[in-house]
Coordinates of C-alpha atoms in Angstrom, one line a residue:
X1 CA 0.0 0.0 0.0
X2 CA 1.1 3.6 -0.5
X3 CA 1.0 4.9 3.0
X4 CA 2.2 8.3 1.9
X5 CA -1.0 9.4 0.2
X6 CA -2.4 11.3 3.2
X7 CA 0.6 12.7 4.9
X8 CA 0.5 16.0 3.2
X9 CA -3.1 16.5 4.4
X10 CA -2.4 16.1 8.2
X11 CA -4.3 18.9 9.8
X12 CA -6.1 19.9 13.0
X13 CA -9.2 17.9 13.8
X14 CA -12.5 18.3 15.7
X15 CA -13.4 21.8 16.8
X16 CA -9.9 23.1 16.0
X17 CA -10.3 22.3 12.3
X18 CA -11.1 25.1 9.9
X19 CA -13.1 24.8 6.8
X20 CA -9.9 24.6 4.8
X21 CA -8.4 22.0 7.1
X22 CA -11.5 19.8 6.6
X23 CA -11.5 20.3 2.8
X24 CA -7.8 19.4 2.5
X25 CA -8.2 16.2 4.7
X26 CA -11.3 15.2 2.7
X27 CA -9.3 15.5 -0.6
X28 CA -6.6 13.4 0.9
X29 CA -9.0 10.7 2.0
X30 CA -10.5 10.6 -1.4
X31 CA -7.1 10.1 -2.9
X32 CA -6.5 7.1 -0.6
X33 CA -9.9 5.7 -1.5
X34 CA -8.9 5.9 -5.2
X35 CA -6.1 3.5 -4.4
X36 CA -7.7 0.1 -5.2
X37 CA -5.0 -1.7 -3.2
X38 CA -5.5 0.2 0.0
X39 CA -8.8 1.9 -0.4
X40 CA -10.9 1.9 2.7
X41 CA -14.7 2.3 2.6
X42 CA -14.5 3.8 6.1
X43 CA -12.1 6.4 4.8
X44 CA -14.3 7.2 1.9
X45 CA -17.3 7.7 4.2
X46 CA -15.2 10.0 6.4
X47 CA -14.2 12.0 3.3
X48 CA -17.8 12.5 2.3
X49 CA -18.8 13.4 5.8
X50 CA -16.0 16.1 5.9
X51 CA -17.1 17.4 2.5
X52 CA -20.7 17.8 3.8
X53 CA -19.4 19.6 6.8
X54 CA -17.5 22.0 4.5
X55 CA -20.6 22.7 2.5
X56 CA -22.7 23.3 5.6
X57 CA -20.2 26.0 6.5
X58 CA -19.5 27.3 3.0
X59 CA -22.4 26.2 0.7
X60 CA -20.8 27.7 -2.5
X61 CA -17.4 26.0 -2.1
X62 CA -16.9 24.7 -5.6
X63 CA -13.9 22.5 -4.7
X64 CA -16.0 20.7 -2.1
X65 CA -19.0 20.4 -4.5
X66 CA -16.8 19.1 -7.2
X67 CA -15.1 16.6 -4.9
X68 CA -18.3 15.3 -3.4
X69 CA -20.0 15.0 -6.8
X70 CA -17.1 12.9 -8.1
X71 CA -17.3 10.6 -5.1
X72 CA -21.1 10.2 -5.2
X73 CA -21.1 9.7 -9.0
X74 CA -19.2 6.5 -8.6
X75 CA -21.8 4.9 -6.3
X76 CA -24.7 3.0 -7.9
X77 CA -27.2 4.9 -5.7
X78 CA -25.3 8.2 -5.5
X79 CA -26.8 10.0 -8.6
X80 CA -30.0 11.3 -6.8
X81 CA -27.8 13.0 -4.2
X82 CA -25.6 14.4 -7.0
X83 CA -28.6 15.9 -8.7
X84 CA -29.9 17.4 -5.4
X85 CA -26.4 18.7 -4.5
X86 CA -26.0 20.5 -7.8
X87 CA -29.6 21.8 -7.8
X88 CA -29.2 23.1 -4.2
X89 CA -25.9 24.8 -5.0
X90 CA -27.3 26.4 -8.1
X91 CA -30.3 27.8 -6.2
X92 CA -28.0 29.2 -3.5
X93 CA -25.7 30.7 -6.2
X94 CA -28.6 32.3 -8.0
X95 CA -30.0 33.8 -4.8
X96 CA -26.5 35.1 -3.9
X97 CA -26.1 36.6 -7.4
X98 CA -29.4 38.4 -7.3
X99 CA -28.3 40.0 -4.0
X100 CA -24.8 40.8 -5.2
X101 CA -24.0 44.5 -5.7
X102 CA -20.5 44.3 -7.1
X103 CA -19.9 43.3 -10.7
X104 CA -17.0 41.1 -9.7
X105 CA -19.2 39.1 -7.3
X106 CA -21.8 38.6 -10.0
X107 CA -19.1 37.5 -12.5
X108 CA -17.7 35.0 -10.0
X109 CA -21.2 33.5 -9.3
X110 CA -21.9 33.2 -13.0
X111 CA -18.6 31.3 -13.4
X112 CA -19.7 29.0 -10.5
X113 CA -23.0 28.2 -12.2
X114 CA -21.2 27.4 -15.4
X115 CA -19.1 24.9 -13.5
X116 CA -22.3 23.4 -12.1
X117 CA -23.4 22.7 -15.7
X118 CA -20.3 20.5 -15.9
X119 CA -21.1 18.7 -12.7
X120 CA -24.6 17.9 -13.8
X121 CA -23.2 15.6 -16.4
X122 CA -22.0 13.4 -13.6
X123 CA -25.6 12.8 -12.7
X124 CA -26.6 11.4 -16.1
X125 CA -27.2 7.7 -15.4
X126 CA -27.5 6.7 -19.1
X127 CA -24.6 8.6 -20.5
X128 CA -21.3 6.8 -21.1
X129 CA -18.0 8.2 -19.6
X130 CA -16.8 8.8 -23.2
X131 CA -19.9 10.9 -24.0
X132 CA -19.6 12.8 -20.7
X133 CA -16.0 13.6 -21.7
X134 CA -17.0 14.9 -25.1
X135 CA -19.9 17.0 -23.6
X136 CA -17.6 18.3 -20.9
X137 CA -15.0 19.4 -23.4
X138 CA -17.6 21.2 -25.4
X139 CA -18.9 23.0 -22.3
X140 CA -15.4 24.0 -21.4
X141 CA -14.8 25.7 -24.7
X142 CA -17.2 28.4 -23.5
X143 CA -15.4 28.8 -20.2
X144 CA -13.1 31.8 -20.0
X145 CA -11.2 30.9 -16.8
X146 CA -8.1 28.8 -17.8
X147 CA -7.6 27.6 -14.3
X148 CA -11.1 26.3 -13.9
X149 CA -10.8 24.7 -17.3
X150 CA -7.6 22.9 -16.3
X151 CA -9.0 21.7 -13.0
X152 CA -12.3 20.5 -14.6
X153 CA -10.4 18.6 -17.3
X154 CA -8.1 17.1 -14.7
X155 CA -11.0 15.8 -12.7
X156 CA -12.6 14.5 -15.9
X157 CA -9.5 12.7 -17.3
X158 CA -8.5 11.2 -14.0
X159 CA -11.8 9.2 -14.0
X160 CA -11.3 7.9 -17.5
X161 CA -9.3 4.8 -18.5
X162 CA -6.0 5.4 -20.2
X163 CA -6.1 9.2 -19.7
X164 CA -3.6 9.5 -16.9
X165 CA -1.1 11.5 -18.9
X166 CA -3.9 13.9 -20.2
X167 CA -5.0 14.4 -16.6
X168 CA -1.4 15.1 -15.5
X169 CA -1.0 17.7 -18.3
X170 CA -4.1 19.5 -17.1
X171 CA -2.8 19.4 -13.5
X172 CA 0.5 21.0 -14.6
X173 CA -1.5 23.8 -16.3
X174 CA -3.5 24.4 -13.1
X175 CA -0.3 24.4 -11.1
X176 CA 1.4 26.8 -13.4
X177 CA -1.6 29.2 -13.2
X178 CA -2.0 29.0 -9.4
X179 CA 1.2 27.6 -7.9
X180 CA 0.2 28.4 -4.3
X181 CA -3.4 27.1 -4.4
X182 CA -3.5 24.5 -1.6
X183 CA -5.5 21.8 -3.3
X184 CA -3.4 22.0 -6.5
X185 CA -0.1 22.0 -4.5
X186 CA -1.3 18.9 -2.6
X187 CA -2.2 17.0 -5.7
X188 CA 0.9 18.0 -7.6
X189 CA 3.0 17.0 -4.6
X190 CA 1.5 13.5 -4.6
X191 CA 2.1 13.2 -8.3
X192 CA 5.7 14.4 -8.0
X193 CA 6.4 11.8 -5.3
X194 CA 4.8 9.0 -7.4
X195 CA 6.8 10.0 -10.4
X196 CA 10.0 10.5 -8.4
X197 CA 10.1 14.1 -9.7
X198 CA 12.2 15.3 -6.7
X199 CA 12.7 18.8 -8.0
X200 CA 8.9 19.5 -8.3
X201 CA 8.4 17.9 -4.9
X202 CA 10.9 20.2 -3.4
X203 CA 9.2 23.2 -5.1
X204 CA 5.9 22.1 -3.5
X205 CA 7.6 21.8 -0.1
X206 CA 8.9 25.4 -0.4
X207 CA 5.4 26.6 -1.3
X208 CA 3.9 24.6 1.7
X209 CA 6.4 26.2 4.0
X210 CA 5.8 29.7 2.7
X211 CA 2.0 29.4 3.0
X212 CA 1.9 26.9 5.9
X213 CA -0.3 24.7 3.9
X214 CA -0.1 21.8 6.4
X215 CA -0.5 23.9 9.5
X216 CA 2.8 22.4 10.6
X217 CA 5.4 24.7 9.0
X218 CA 5.9 22.2 6.2
X219 CA 7.0 19.3 8.4
X220 CA 4.3 17.0 7.1
X221 CA 5.3 17.7 3.5
X222 CA 9.0 17.1 4.2
X223 CA 8.3 13.8 6.0
X224 CA 6.5 12.5 2.9
X225 CA 9.5 13.4 0.8
X226 CA 11.9 11.6 3.2
X227 CA 9.7 8.6 3.4
X228 CA 9.4 8.5 -0.4
X229 CA 13.1 8.3 -0.6
X230 CA 13.4 5.9 2.4
X231 CA 16.0 3.7 0.7
X232 CA 18.4 6.6 0.2
X233 CA 20.8 7.6 3.0
X234 CA 19.3 8.4 6.4
X235 CA 15.9 9.4 5.2
X236 CA 13.8 7.2 7.5
X237 CA 15.5 8.7 10.5
X238 CA 15.0 12.2 9.0
X239 CA 11.3 11.4 8.4
X240 CA 10.9 10.4 12.1
X241 CA 12.5 13.7 13.2
X242 CA 10.2 15.7 10.9
X243 CA 7.2 13.9 12.3
X244 CA 8.1 14.6 15.8
X245 CA 8.6 18.3 15.1
X246 CA 5.3 18.5 13.3
X247 CA 3.5 16.7 16.1
X248 CA 5.1 19.1 18.6
X249 CA 3.1 21.8 16.8
X250 CA 0.0 19.7 16.4
X251 CA 0.0 17.3 19.4
X252 CA -3.7 16.2 18.9
X253 CA -3.1 15.1 15.3
X254 CA -4.2 11.4 15.3
X255 CA -3.2 10.8 11.6
X256 CA 0.2 12.2 12.4
X257 CA 0.8 9.5 15.0
X258 CA -0.5 6.8 12.7
X259 CA 2.0 7.7 10.1
X260 CA 4.8 8.1 12.6
X261 CA 3.9 4.6 13.8
X262 CA 4.2 3.3 10.2
X263 CA 7.7 4.8 9.8
X264 CA 8.8 3.5 13.1
X265 CA 7.5 0.1 12.1
X266 CA 9.7 0.2 9.0
X267 CA 12.7 0.9 11.3
X268 CA 11.6 -2.1 13.4
X269 CA 11.3 0.3 16.4
X270 CA 8.4 -1.8 17.7
X271 CA 7.9 -0.2 21.2
X272 CA 7.9 3.3 19.8
X273 CA 5.6 2.3 17.0
X274 CA 3.2 0.8 19.5
X275 CA 3.2 4.0 21.5
X276 CA 2.5 6.1 18.4
X277 CA -0.5 3.9 17.4
X278 CA -1.8 3.9 20.9
X279 CA -1.6 7.7 21.0
X280 CA -3.5 7.9 17.7
X281 CA -6.2 5.6 19.1
X282 CA -6.4 7.7 22.3
X283 CA -6.9 10.9 20.3
X284 CA -9.4 9.5 17.9
X285 CA -10.9 6.2 19.0
X286 CA -13.0 5.9 15.9
X287 CA -9.9 5.8 13.6
X288 CA -9.5 2.0 13.1
X289 CA -6.3 2.4 11.2
X290 CA -4.6 2.7 14.6
X291 CA -5.9 -0.7 15.5
X292 CA -4.5 -2.1 12.2
X293 CA -1.2 -0.5 13.1
X294 CA -1.1 -2.2 16.5
X295 CA -1.9 -5.5 14.8
X296 CA 0.9 -5.0 12.3
X297 CA 3.4 -4.3 15.1
X298 CA 2.4 -7.4 17.0
X299 CA 2.7 -9.5 13.9
X300 CA 6.1 -8.0 13.0
X301 CA 7.6 -8.7 16.4
X302 CA 6.3 -12.3 16.4
X303 CA 3.6 -11.9 19.1
X304 CA 1.2 -14.3 17.5
X305 CA -1.4 -14.3 20.3
X306 CA -1.7 -10.5 20.4
X307 CA -1.6 -10.3 16.6
X308 CA -4.5 -12.8 16.3
X309 CA -6.5 -10.9 19.0
X310 CA -6.1 -7.6 17.2
X311 CA -6.7 -9.1 13.8
X312 CA -10.1 -10.4 15.0
X313 CA -11.0 -6.8 15.9
X314 CA -9.6 -5.5 12.6
X315 CA -11.7 -8.0 10.6
X316 CA -14.8 -6.4 12.2
X317 CA -13.9 -2.7 12.0
X318 CA -11.5 -2.5 8.9
X319 CA -12.1 -5.6 6.8
X320 CA -11.2 -3.8 3.5
X321 CA -7.8 -2.6 4.7
X322 CA -5.1 -4.2 2.4
X323 CA -3.0 -5.7 5.3
X324 CA -6.1 -7.1 7.0
X325 CA -7.3 -8.7 3.8
X326 CA -3.9 -10.2 3.2
X327 CA -3.8 -11.7 6.7
X328 CA -7.3 -13.1 6.3
X329 CA -6.1 -14.8 3.2
X330 CA -3.1 -16.3 5.0
X331 CA -5.3 -17.6 7.8
X332 CA -7.8 -19.0 5.3
X333 CA -5.0 -20.8 3.5
X334 CA -3.8 -22.3 6.7
X335 CA -7.3 -23.5 7.8
X336 CA -8.4 -24.8 4.4
X337 CA -6.1 -24.4 1.3
X338 CA -9.0 -25.1 -1.1
X339 CA -11.1 -22.3 0.4
X340 CA -8.0 -20.0 0.4
X341 CA -7.6 -20.5 -3.4
X342 CA -11.3 -19.8 -3.9
X343 CA -11.1 -16.5 -2.0
X344 CA -8.4 -15.4 -4.5

């Protein structure tokens, strides 16, 4: 699994979380849910819940509307909610535009409603993805905002088979147009790490530090960079240092402790990894990834009884986690090789 997908989104939680914090974390969780190997339905549900919170606080937040629409459109029964979301947002935008006095506000709201025209395509149940792509590209020809065009095409192409490079080209355009936009920097940073484009990754880190995008003075960006290059030099040790410094700034960051635990586990620092996962569970008891982490530590250190006990819990609360599924397969093979083969 790619455990780095969420690190750049580690932000304050609960009452301390701002609307931007919630939005950035939701985007990160969506990215992890897109990973078929490690996607977690619980994480997807948390992402949608955060996006709904964002829209309750900021009903015309187009990034949140776009992200929630993309998630819901993948679900067999999600299209009615997509239609309602777009319709409600359009009604609020029209009401706001009728009250707006400044021409700039009216123009911005008009652009927002044009973007909603694109999102309505996601709610067409009988339209193929290829037809949606063609219709979207036609609509975008009338859009005068190059940044919104690039973002919309990126969101479109990333959902289509064999269009990864087209999506990345649109992402680069968006990044060039708004190199300090948090959501674009976060996505570009993930792509840079995946592509081993270390220069671009470093550029994103500098932007994150300048604008404090991770609310941790860039520590949570730098730790991803170190972890991505874990096999080079002393980067794992450096990643641990960056984590600890970031967590000193955000001591109640449960996800930070989870990823610190993962890095410590890679170093086989089992006692420290256990403490990190336990602290994550203490801060956020509902985050079952901490329980999975504790089970992974017990298994790695050869404590079979504790590993089995924790795995039983994981099978109930996080059955779709990649490590849990792999362990379930191993145990099925051990109990009945024929059933194990059938599970595959």
